[in-house]
Amino acid sequence: MAEYESTRHQVCTVKCVQSRACSHVCTVTCVQSRVYSHVRAVTCVQSLRTVKSVQSSVYSHVCTVTCVQSRVYSHVCTVE
């Protein structure tokens, strides 16, 4: 497991692990900052708006981004 921290402006922590379903499975914990209302590109995740697809001959691997709100964090996004 590798853990990365994005820039101070993004205020995000990304944890990544290898998986069969995806080349990488990342858990993105984000906290909205005063600079950006929405967190964008982070390590292992080019965008929180990653297009979800299904594993097929067209796509070698698929990652789906789902987000939920939390009391502690403004956004807790998990890439599965």
PDB file of N, CA and C in Angstrom:
ATOM      1  N   MET A   1       0.847  -1.204   0.000  1.00  0.00           N
ATOM      2  CA  MET A   1       0.000   0.000   0.000  1.00  0.00           C
ATOM      3  C   MET A   1       0.875   1.244   0.000  1.00  0.00           C
ATOM      4  N   ALA A   2       0.530   2.166  -0.830  1.00  0.00           N
ATOM      5  CA  ALA A   2       1.284   3.415  -0.893  1.00  0.00           C
ATOM      6  C   ALA A   2       0.353   4.564  -0.563  1.00  0.00           C
ATOM      7  N   GLU A   3       0.839   5.492   0.202  1.00  0.00           N
ATOM      8  CA  GLU A   3       0.009   6.630   0.589  1.00  0.00           C
ATOM      9  C   GLU A   3       0.644   7.913   0.068  1.00  0.00           C
ATOM     10  N   TYR A   4      -0.193   8.756  -0.503  1.00  0.00           N
ATOM     11  CA  TYR A   4       0.310  10.005  -1.058  1.00  0.00           C
ATOM     12  C   TYR A   4      -0.515  11.166  -0.531  1.00  0.00           C
ATOM     13  N   GLU A   5       0.091  12.306  -0.506  1.00  0.00           N
ATOM     14  CA  GLU A   5      -0.626  13.508  -0.108  1.00  0.00           C
ATOM     15  C   GLU A   5      -0.562  14.505  -1.246  1.00  0.00           C
ATOM     16  N   SER A   6      -1.696  15.071  -1.553  1.00  0.00           N
ATOM     17  CA  SER A   6      -1.741  16.032  -2.646  1.00  0.00           C
ATOM     18  C   SER A   6      -1.184  17.370  -2.177  1.00  0.00           C
ATOM     19  N   THR A   7      -1.316  18.373  -3.002  1.00  0.00           N
ATOM     20  CA  THR A   7      -0.805  19.685  -2.644  1.00  0.00           C
ATOM     21  C   THR A   7      -1.598  20.263  -1.478  1.00  0.00           C
ATOM     22  N   ARG A   8      -1.042  21.241  -0.849  1.00  0.00           N
ATOM     23  CA  ARG A   8      -1.686  21.850   0.305  1.00  0.00           C
ATOM     24  C   ARG A   8      -3.003  22.509  -0.077  1.00  0.00           C
ATOM     25  N   HIS A   9      -3.115  22.945  -1.326  1.00  0.00           N
ATOM     26  CA  HIS A   9      -4.349  23.598  -1.761  1.00  0.00           C
ATOM     27  C   HIS A   9      -5.491  22.590  -1.863  1.00  0.00           C
ATOM     28  N   GLN A  10      -5.160  21.360  -2.243  1.00  0.00           N
ATOM     29  CA  GLN A  10      -6.194  20.353  -2.418  1.00  0.00           C
ATOM     30  C   GLN A  10      -6.604  19.727  -1.090  1.00  0.00           C
ATOM     31  N   VAL A  11      -5.651  19.650  -0.180  1.00  0.00           N
ATOM     32  CA  VAL A  11      -5.922  19.078   1.133  1.00  0.00           C
ATOM     33  C   VAL A  11      -6.557  17.705   0.986  1.00  0.00           C
ATOM     34  N   CYS A  12      -5.817  16.789   0.383  1.00  0.00           N
ATOM     35  CA  CYS A  12      -6.339  15.446   0.186  1.00  0.00           C
ATOM     36  C   CYS A  12      -5.305  14.409   0.572  1.00  0.00           C
ATOM     37  N   THR A  13      -5.794  13.263   0.997  1.00  0.00           N
ATOM     38  CA  THR A  13      -4.927  12.135   1.277  1.00  0.00           C
ATOM     39  C   THR A  13      -5.406  10.970   0.428  1.00  0.00           C
ATOM     40  N   VAL A  14      -4.493  10.387  -0.321  1.00  0.00           N
ATOM     41  CA  VAL A  14      -4.864   9.291  -1.205  1.00  0.00           C
ATOM     42  C   VAL A  14      -4.144   8.020  -0.793  1.00  0.00           C
ATOM     43  N   LYS A  15      -4.909   6.954  -0.583  1.00  0.00           N
ATOM     44  CA  LYS A  15      -4.314   5.664  -0.264  1.00  0.00           C
ATOM     45  C   LYS A  15      -4.615   4.712  -1.418  1.00  0.00           C
ATOM     46  N   CYS A  16      -3.569   4.050  -1.926  1.00  0.00           N
ATOM     47  CA  CYS A  16      -3.762   3.186  -3.083  1.00  0.00           C
ATOM     48  C   CYS A  16      -3.283   1.768  -2.805  1.00  0.00           C
ATOM     49  N   VAL A  17      -4.012   0.810  -3.347  1.00  0.00           N
ATOM     50  CA  VAL A  17      -3.631  -0.591  -3.234  1.00  0.00           C
ATOM     51  C   VAL A  17      -3.893  -1.266  -4.576  1.00  0.00           C
ATOM     52  N   GLN A  18      -3.207  -2.364  -4.822  1.00  0.00           N
ATOM     53  CA  GLN A  18      -3.407  -3.102  -6.058  1.00  0.00           C
ATOM     54  C   GLN A  18      -4.654  -3.972  -5.934  1.00  0.00           C
ATOM     55  N   SER A  19      -5.326  -4.156  -7.059  1.00  0.00           N
ATOM     56  CA  SER A  19      -6.548  -4.948  -7.048  1.00  0.00           C
ATOM     57  C   SER A  19      -6.747  -5.626  -8.388  1.00  0.00           C
ATOM     58  N   ARG A  20      -7.515  -6.704  -8.397  1.00  0.00           N
ATOM     59  CA  ARG A  20      -7.787  -7.401  -9.645  1.00  0.00           C
ATOM     60  C   ARG A  20      -8.712  -6.576 -10.527  1.00  0.00           C
ATOM     61  N   ALA A  21      -9.689  -5.979  -9.911  1.00  0.00           N
ATOM     62  CA  ALA A  21     -10.682  -5.222 -10.677  1.00  0.00           C
ATOM     63  C   ALA A  21     -10.060  -4.016 -11.359  1.00  0.00           C
ATOM     64  N   CYS A  22      -9.191  -3.332 -10.635  1.00  0.00           N
ATOM     65  CA  CYS A  22      -8.559  -2.139 -11.187  1.00  0.00           C
ATOM     66  C   CYS A  22      -7.051  -2.235 -11.051  1.00  0.00           C
ATOM     67  N   SER A  23      -6.380  -1.487 -11.863  1.00  0.00           N
ATOM     68  CA  SER A  23      -4.928  -1.445 -11.759  1.00  0.00           C
ATOM     69  C   SER A  23      -4.533  -0.845 -10.412  1.00  0.00           C
ATOM     70  N   HIS A  24      -5.405  -0.029  -9.881  1.00  0.00           N
ATOM     71  CA  HIS A  24      -5.192   0.534  -8.558  1.00  0.00           C
ATOM     72  C   HIS A  24      -6.530   0.898  -7.935  1.00  0.00           C
ATOM     73  N   VAL A  25      -6.637   0.708  -6.646  1.00  0.00           N
ATOM     74  CA  VAL A  25      -7.831   1.088  -5.905  1.00  0.00           C
ATOM     75  C   VAL A  25      -7.432   2.173  -4.929  1.00  0.00           C
ATOM     76  N   CYS A  26      -8.026   3.344  -5.082  1.00  0.00           N
ATOM     77  CA  CYS A  26      -7.636   4.469  -4.240  1.00  0.00           C
ATOM     78  C   CYS A  26      -8.786   4.943  -3.363  1.00  0.00           C
ATOM     79  N   THR A  27      -8.460   5.267  -2.132  1.00  0.00           N
ATOM     80  CA  THR A  27      -9.414   5.884  -1.231  1.00  0.00           C
ATOM     81  C   THR A  27      -8.989   7.332  -1.062  1.00  0.00           C
ATOM     82  N   VAL A  28      -9.829   8.238  -1.514  1.00  0.00           N
ATOM     83  CA  VAL A  28      -9.496   9.655  -1.459  1.00  0.00           C
ATOM     84  C   VAL A  28     -10.271  10.336  -0.338  1.00  0.00           C
ATOM     85  N   THR A  29      -9.548  10.843   0.623  1.00  0.00           N
ATOM     86  CA  THR A  29     -10.175  11.572   1.713  1.00  0.00           C
ATOM     87  C   THR A  29      -9.907  13.051   1.488  1.00  0.00           C
ATOM     88  N   CYS A  30     -10.967  13.795   1.230  1.00  0.00           N
ATOM     89  CA  CYS A  30     -10.791  15.202   0.892  1.00  0.00           C
ATOM     90  C   CYS A  30     -11.464  16.133   1.894  1.00  0.00           C
ATOM     91  N   VAL A  31     -10.836  17.257   2.110  1.00  0.00           N
ATOM     92  CA  VAL A  31     -11.403  18.291   2.960  1.00  0.00           C
ATOM     93  C   VAL A  31     -11.438  19.578   2.150  1.00  0.00           C
ATOM     94  N   GLN A  32     -12.609  20.154   2.028  1.00  0.00           N
ATOM     95  CA  GLN A  32     -12.725  21.385   1.259  1.00  0.00           C
ATOM     96  C   GLN A  32     -11.875  22.481   1.892  1.00  0.00           C
ATOM     97  N   SER A  33     -11.110  23.153   1.068  1.00  0.00           N
ATOM     98  CA  SER A  33     -10.260  24.230   1.557  1.00  0.00           C
ATOM     99  C   SER A  33     -10.870  25.573   1.203  1.00  0.00           C
ATOM    100  N   ARG A  34     -10.298  26.615   1.763  1.00  0.00           N
ATOM    101  CA  ARG A  34     -10.817  27.953   1.490  1.00  0.00           C
ATOM    102  C   ARG A  34     -10.438  28.396   0.078  1.00  0.00           C
ATOM    103  N   VAL A  35      -9.434  27.738  -0.478  1.00  0.00           N
ATOM    104  CA  VAL A  35      -8.982  28.116  -1.815  1.00  0.00           C
ATOM    105  C   VAL A  35      -9.866  27.495  -2.884  1.00  0.00           C
ATOM    106  N   TYR A  36     -10.123  26.194  -2.756  1.00  0.00           N
ATOM    107  CA  TYR A  36     -10.928  25.505  -3.749  1.00  0.00           C
ATOM    108  C   TYR A  36     -12.172  24.904  -3.107  1.00  0.00           C
ATOM    109  N   SER A  37     -13.310  25.162  -3.701  1.00  0.00           N
ATOM    110  CA  SER A  37     -14.549  24.593  -3.171  1.00  0.00           C
ATOM    111  C   SER A  37     -14.672  23.131  -3.581  1.00  0.00           C
ATOM    112  N   HIS A  38     -14.027  22.782  -4.699  1.00  0.00           N
ATOM    113  CA  HIS A  38     -14.057  21.408  -5.172  1.00  0.00           C
ATOM    114  C   HIS A  38     -12.636  20.907  -5.358  1.00  0.00           C
ATOM    115  N   VAL A  39     -12.383  19.718  -4.890  1.00  0.00           N
ATOM    116  CA  VAL A  39     -11.057  19.140  -5.029  1.00  0.00           C
ATOM    117  C   VAL A  39     -10.951  18.486  -6.398  1.00  0.00           C
ATOM    118  N   ARG A  40      -9.866  18.727  -7.073  1.00  0.00           N
ATOM    119  CA  ARG A  40      -9.702  18.181  -8.411  1.00  0.00           C
ATOM    120  C   ARG A  40      -8.601  17.127  -8.438  1.00  0.00           C
ATOM    121  N   ALA A  41      -7.789  17.178  -9.442  1.00  0.00           N
ATOM    122  CA  ALA A  41      -6.800  16.135  -9.666  1.00  0.00           C
ATOM    123  C   ALA A  41      -5.986  15.787  -8.425  1.00  0.00           C
ATOM    124  N   VAL A  42      -5.875  14.508  -8.161  1.00  0.00           N
ATOM    125  CA  VAL A  42      -5.057  14.030  -7.060  1.00  0.00           C
ATOM    126  C   VAL A  42      -4.292  12.799  -7.536  1.00  0.00           C
ATOM    127  N   THR A  43      -3.302  12.411  -6.760  1.00  0.00           N
ATOM    128  CA  THR A  43      -2.490  11.271  -7.138  1.00  0.00           C
ATOM    129  C   THR A  43      -3.345  10.019  -7.274  1.00  0.00           C
ATOM    130  N   CYS A  44      -3.090   9.255  -8.309  1.00  0.00           N
ATOM    131  CA  CYS A  44      -3.810   8.005  -8.586  1.00  0.00           C
ATOM    132  C   CYS A  44      -5.211   8.249  -9.117  1.00  0.00           C
ATOM    133  N   VAL A  45      -5.700   9.441  -8.990  1.00  0.00           N
ATOM    134  CA  VAL A  45      -7.030   9.751  -9.500  1.00  0.00           C
ATOM    135  C   VAL A  45      -6.930  11.037 -10.303  1.00  0.00           C
ATOM    136  N   GLN A  46      -7.042  10.942 -11.606  1.00  0.00           N
ATOM    137  CA  GLN A  46      -6.899  12.130 -12.431  1.00  0.00           C
ATOM    138  C   GLN A  46      -8.032  13.106 -12.175  1.00  0.00           C
ATOM    139  N   SER A  47      -9.188  12.588 -11.849  1.00  0.00           N
ATOM    140  CA  SER A  47     -10.324  13.458 -11.578  1.00  0.00           C
ATOM    141  C   SER A  47     -11.353  12.716 -10.764  1.00  0.00           C
ATOM    142  N   LEU A  48     -12.006  13.423  -9.861  1.00  0.00           N
ATOM    143  CA  LEU A  48     -13.063  12.805  -9.073  1.00  0.00           C
ATOM    144  C   LEU A  48     -14.279  12.520  -9.941  1.00  0.00           C
ATOM    145  N   ARG A  49     -14.270  13.064 -11.139  1.00  0.00           N
ATOM    146  CA  ARG A  49     -15.360  12.814 -12.068  1.00  0.00           C
ATOM    147  C   ARG A  49     -14.979  11.712 -13.058  1.00  0.00           C
ATOM    148  N   THR A  50     -14.241  10.754 -12.572  1.00  0.00           N
ATOM    149  CA  THR A  50     -13.802   9.665 -13.433  1.00  0.00           C
ATOM    150  C   THR A  50     -15.001   8.956 -14.046  1.00  0.00           C
ATOM    151  N   VAL A  51     -14.922   8.717 -15.344  1.00  0.00           N
ATOM    152  CA  VAL A  51     -16.031   8.058 -16.029  1.00  0.00           C
ATOM    153  C   VAL A  51     -16.069   6.589 -15.633  1.00  0.00           C
ATOM    154  N   LYS A  52     -17.215   6.134 -15.195  1.00  0.00           N
ATOM    155  CA  LYS A  52     -17.337   4.736 -14.809  1.00  0.00           C
ATOM    156  C   LYS A  52     -17.708   3.889 -16.026  1.00  0.00           C
ATOM    157  N   SER A  53     -17.121   2.704 -16.092  1.00  0.00           N
ATOM    158  CA  SER A  53     -17.394   1.800 -17.191  1.00  0.00           C
ATOM    159  C   SER A  53     -17.410   0.377 -16.660  1.00  0.00           C
ATOM    160  N   VAL A  54     -17.527  -0.577 -17.563  1.00  0.00           N
ATOM    161  CA  VAL A  54     -17.521  -1.966 -17.140  1.00  0.00           C
ATOM    162  C   VAL A  54     -16.306  -2.650 -17.745  1.00  0.00           C
ATOM    163  N   GLN A  55     -15.805  -3.662 -17.035  1.00  0.00           N
ATOM    164  CA  GLN A  55     -14.629  -4.355 -17.538  1.00  0.00           C
ATOM    165  C   GLN A  55     -15.013  -5.135 -18.786  1.00  0.00           C
ATOM    166  N   SER A  56     -14.356  -4.869 -19.883  1.00  0.00           N
ATOM    167  CA  SER A  56     -14.670  -5.546 -21.134  1.00  0.00           C
ATOM    168  C   SER A  56     -13.460  -5.522 -22.046  1.00  0.00           C
ATOM    169  N   SER A  57     -13.668  -5.963 -23.279  1.00  0.00           N
ATOM    170  CA  SER A  57     -12.561  -5.966 -24.227  1.00  0.00           C
ATOM    171  C   SER A  57     -12.138  -4.542 -24.560  1.00  0.00           C
ATOM    172  N   VAL A  58     -13.050  -3.598 -24.356  1.00  0.00           N
ATOM    173  CA  VAL A  58     -12.758  -2.205 -24.663  1.00  0.00           C
ATOM    174  C   VAL A  58     -11.888  -1.577 -23.580  1.00  0.00           C
ATOM    175  N   TYR A  59     -12.224  -1.836 -22.318  1.00  0.00           N
ATOM    176  CA  TYR A  59     -11.467  -1.271 -21.214  1.00  0.00           C
ATOM    177  C   TYR A  59     -10.730  -2.374 -20.464  1.00  0.00           C
ATOM    178  N   SER A  60      -9.455  -2.172 -20.271  1.00  0.00           N
ATOM    179  CA  SER A  60      -8.664  -3.171 -19.562  1.00  0.00           C
ATOM    180  C   SER A  60      -9.032  -3.212 -18.080  1.00  0.00           C
ATOM    181  N   HIS A  61      -9.364  -2.075 -17.528  1.00  0.00           N
ATOM    182  CA  HIS A  61      -9.787  -2.024 -16.135  1.00  0.00           C
ATOM    183  C   HIS A  61     -10.742  -0.861 -15.927  1.00  0.00           C
ATOM    184  N   VAL A  62     -11.522  -0.953 -14.888  1.00  0.00           N
ATOM    185  CA  VAL A  62     -12.556   0.041 -14.635  1.00  0.00           C
ATOM    186  C   VAL A  62     -12.484   0.551 -13.209  1.00  0.00           C
ATOM    187  N   CYS A  63     -12.694   1.843 -13.065  1.00  0.00           N
ATOM    188  CA  CYS A  63     -12.758   2.430 -11.730  1.00  0.00           C
ATOM    189  C   CYS A  63     -13.997   3.307 -11.632  1.00  0.00           C
ATOM    190  N   THR A  64     -14.747   3.116 -10.554  1.00  0.00           N
ATOM    191  CA  THR A  64     -15.945   3.909 -10.339  1.00  0.00           C
ATOM    192  C   THR A  64     -15.753   4.796  -9.118  1.00  0.00           C
ATOM    193  N   VAL A  65     -16.122   6.043  -9.258  1.00  0.00           N
ATOM    194  CA  VAL A  65     -15.966   6.988  -8.156  1.00  0.00           C
ATOM    195  C   VAL A  65     -17.315   7.246  -7.495  1.00  0.00           C
ATOM    196  N   THR A  66     -17.374   7.000  -6.214  1.00  0.00           N
ATOM    197  CA  THR A  66     -18.590   7.277  -5.462  1.00  0.00           C
ATOM    198  C   THR A  66     -18.247   8.191  -4.299  1.00  0.00           C
ATOM    199  N   CYS A  67     -19.130   9.124  -4.010  1.00  0.00           N
ATOM    200  CA  CYS A  67     -18.843  10.083  -2.944  1.00  0.00           C
ATOM    201  C   CYS A  67     -19.976  10.139  -1.921  1.00  0.00           C
ATOM    202  N   VAL A  68     -19.606  10.339  -0.696  1.00  0.00           N
ATOM    203  CA  VAL A  68     -20.584  10.504   0.370  1.00  0.00           C
ATOM    204  C   VAL A  68     -20.113  11.635   1.270  1.00  0.00           C
ATOM    205  N   GLN A  69     -21.044  12.261   1.942  1.00  0.00           N
ATOM    206  CA  GLN A  69     -20.680  13.345   2.846  1.00  0.00           C
ATOM    207  C   GLN A  69     -20.457  12.802   4.254  1.00  0.00           C
ATOM    208  N   SER A  70     -19.572  13.440   4.954  1.00  0.00           N
ATOM    209  CA  SER A  70     -19.251  13.020   6.305  1.00  0.00           C
ATOM    210  C   SER A  70     -19.165  14.236   7.213  1.00  0.00           C
ATOM    211  N   ARG A  71     -19.347  13.999   8.499  1.00  0.00           N
ATOM    212  CA  ARG A  71     -19.263  15.113   9.446  1.00  0.00           C
ATOM    213  C   ARG A  71     -17.825  15.605   9.559  1.00  0.00           C
ATOM    214  N   VAL A  72     -16.900  14.679   9.526  1.00  0.00           N
ATOM    215  CA  VAL A  72     -15.503  15.041   9.673  1.00  0.00           C
ATOM    216  C   VAL A  72     -14.947  15.639   8.388  1.00  0.00           C
ATOM    217  N   TYR A  73     -15.261  14.998   7.266  1.00  0.00           N
ATOM    218  CA  TYR A  73     -14.740  15.457   5.990  1.00  0.00           C
ATOM    219  C   TYR A  73     -15.862  15.937   5.095  1.00  0.00           C
ATOM    220  N   SER A  74     -15.579  16.972   4.337  1.00  0.00           N
ATOM    221  CA  SER A  74     -16.574  17.507   3.418  1.00  0.00           C
ATOM    222  C   SER A  74     -16.926  16.460   2.373  1.00  0.00           C
ATOM    223  N   HIS A  75     -15.921  15.725   1.920  1.00  0.00           N
ATOM    224  CA  HIS A  75     -16.148  14.697   0.925  1.00  0.00           C
ATOM    225  C   HIS A  75     -15.262  13.500   1.224  1.00  0.00           C
ATOM    226  N   VAL A  76     -15.831  12.331   1.162  1.00  0.00           N
ATOM    227  CA  VAL A  76     -15.061  11.106   1.304  1.00  0.00           C
ATOM    228  C   VAL A  76     -15.339  10.292   0.053  1.00  0.00           C
ATOM    229  N   CYS A  77     -14.361  10.236  -0.844  1.00  0.00           N
ATOM    230  CA  CYS A  77     -14.562   9.552  -2.116  1.00  0.00           C
ATOM    231  C   CYS A  77     -13.742   8.276  -2.165  1.00  0.00           C
ATOM    232  N   THR A  78     -14.381   7.222  -2.599  1.00  0.00           N
ATOM    233  CA  THR A  78     -13.697   5.948  -2.721  1.00  0.00           C
ATOM    234  C   THR A  78     -13.722   5.494  -4.161  1.00  0.00           C
ATOM    235  N   VAL A  79     -12.579   5.144  -4.678  1.00  0.00           N
ATOM    236  CA  VAL A  79     -12.490   4.633  -6.038  1.00  0.00           C
ATOM    237  C   VAL A  79     -12.433   3.121  -5.957  1.00  0.00           C
ATOM    238  N   GLU A  80     -13.413   2.453  -6.507  1.00  0.00           N
ATOM    239  CA  GLU A  80     -13.469   0.991  -6.451  1.00  0.00           C
ATOM    240  C   GLU A  80     -13.256   0.387  -7.821  1.00  0.00           C
TER     241      GLU A  80
END
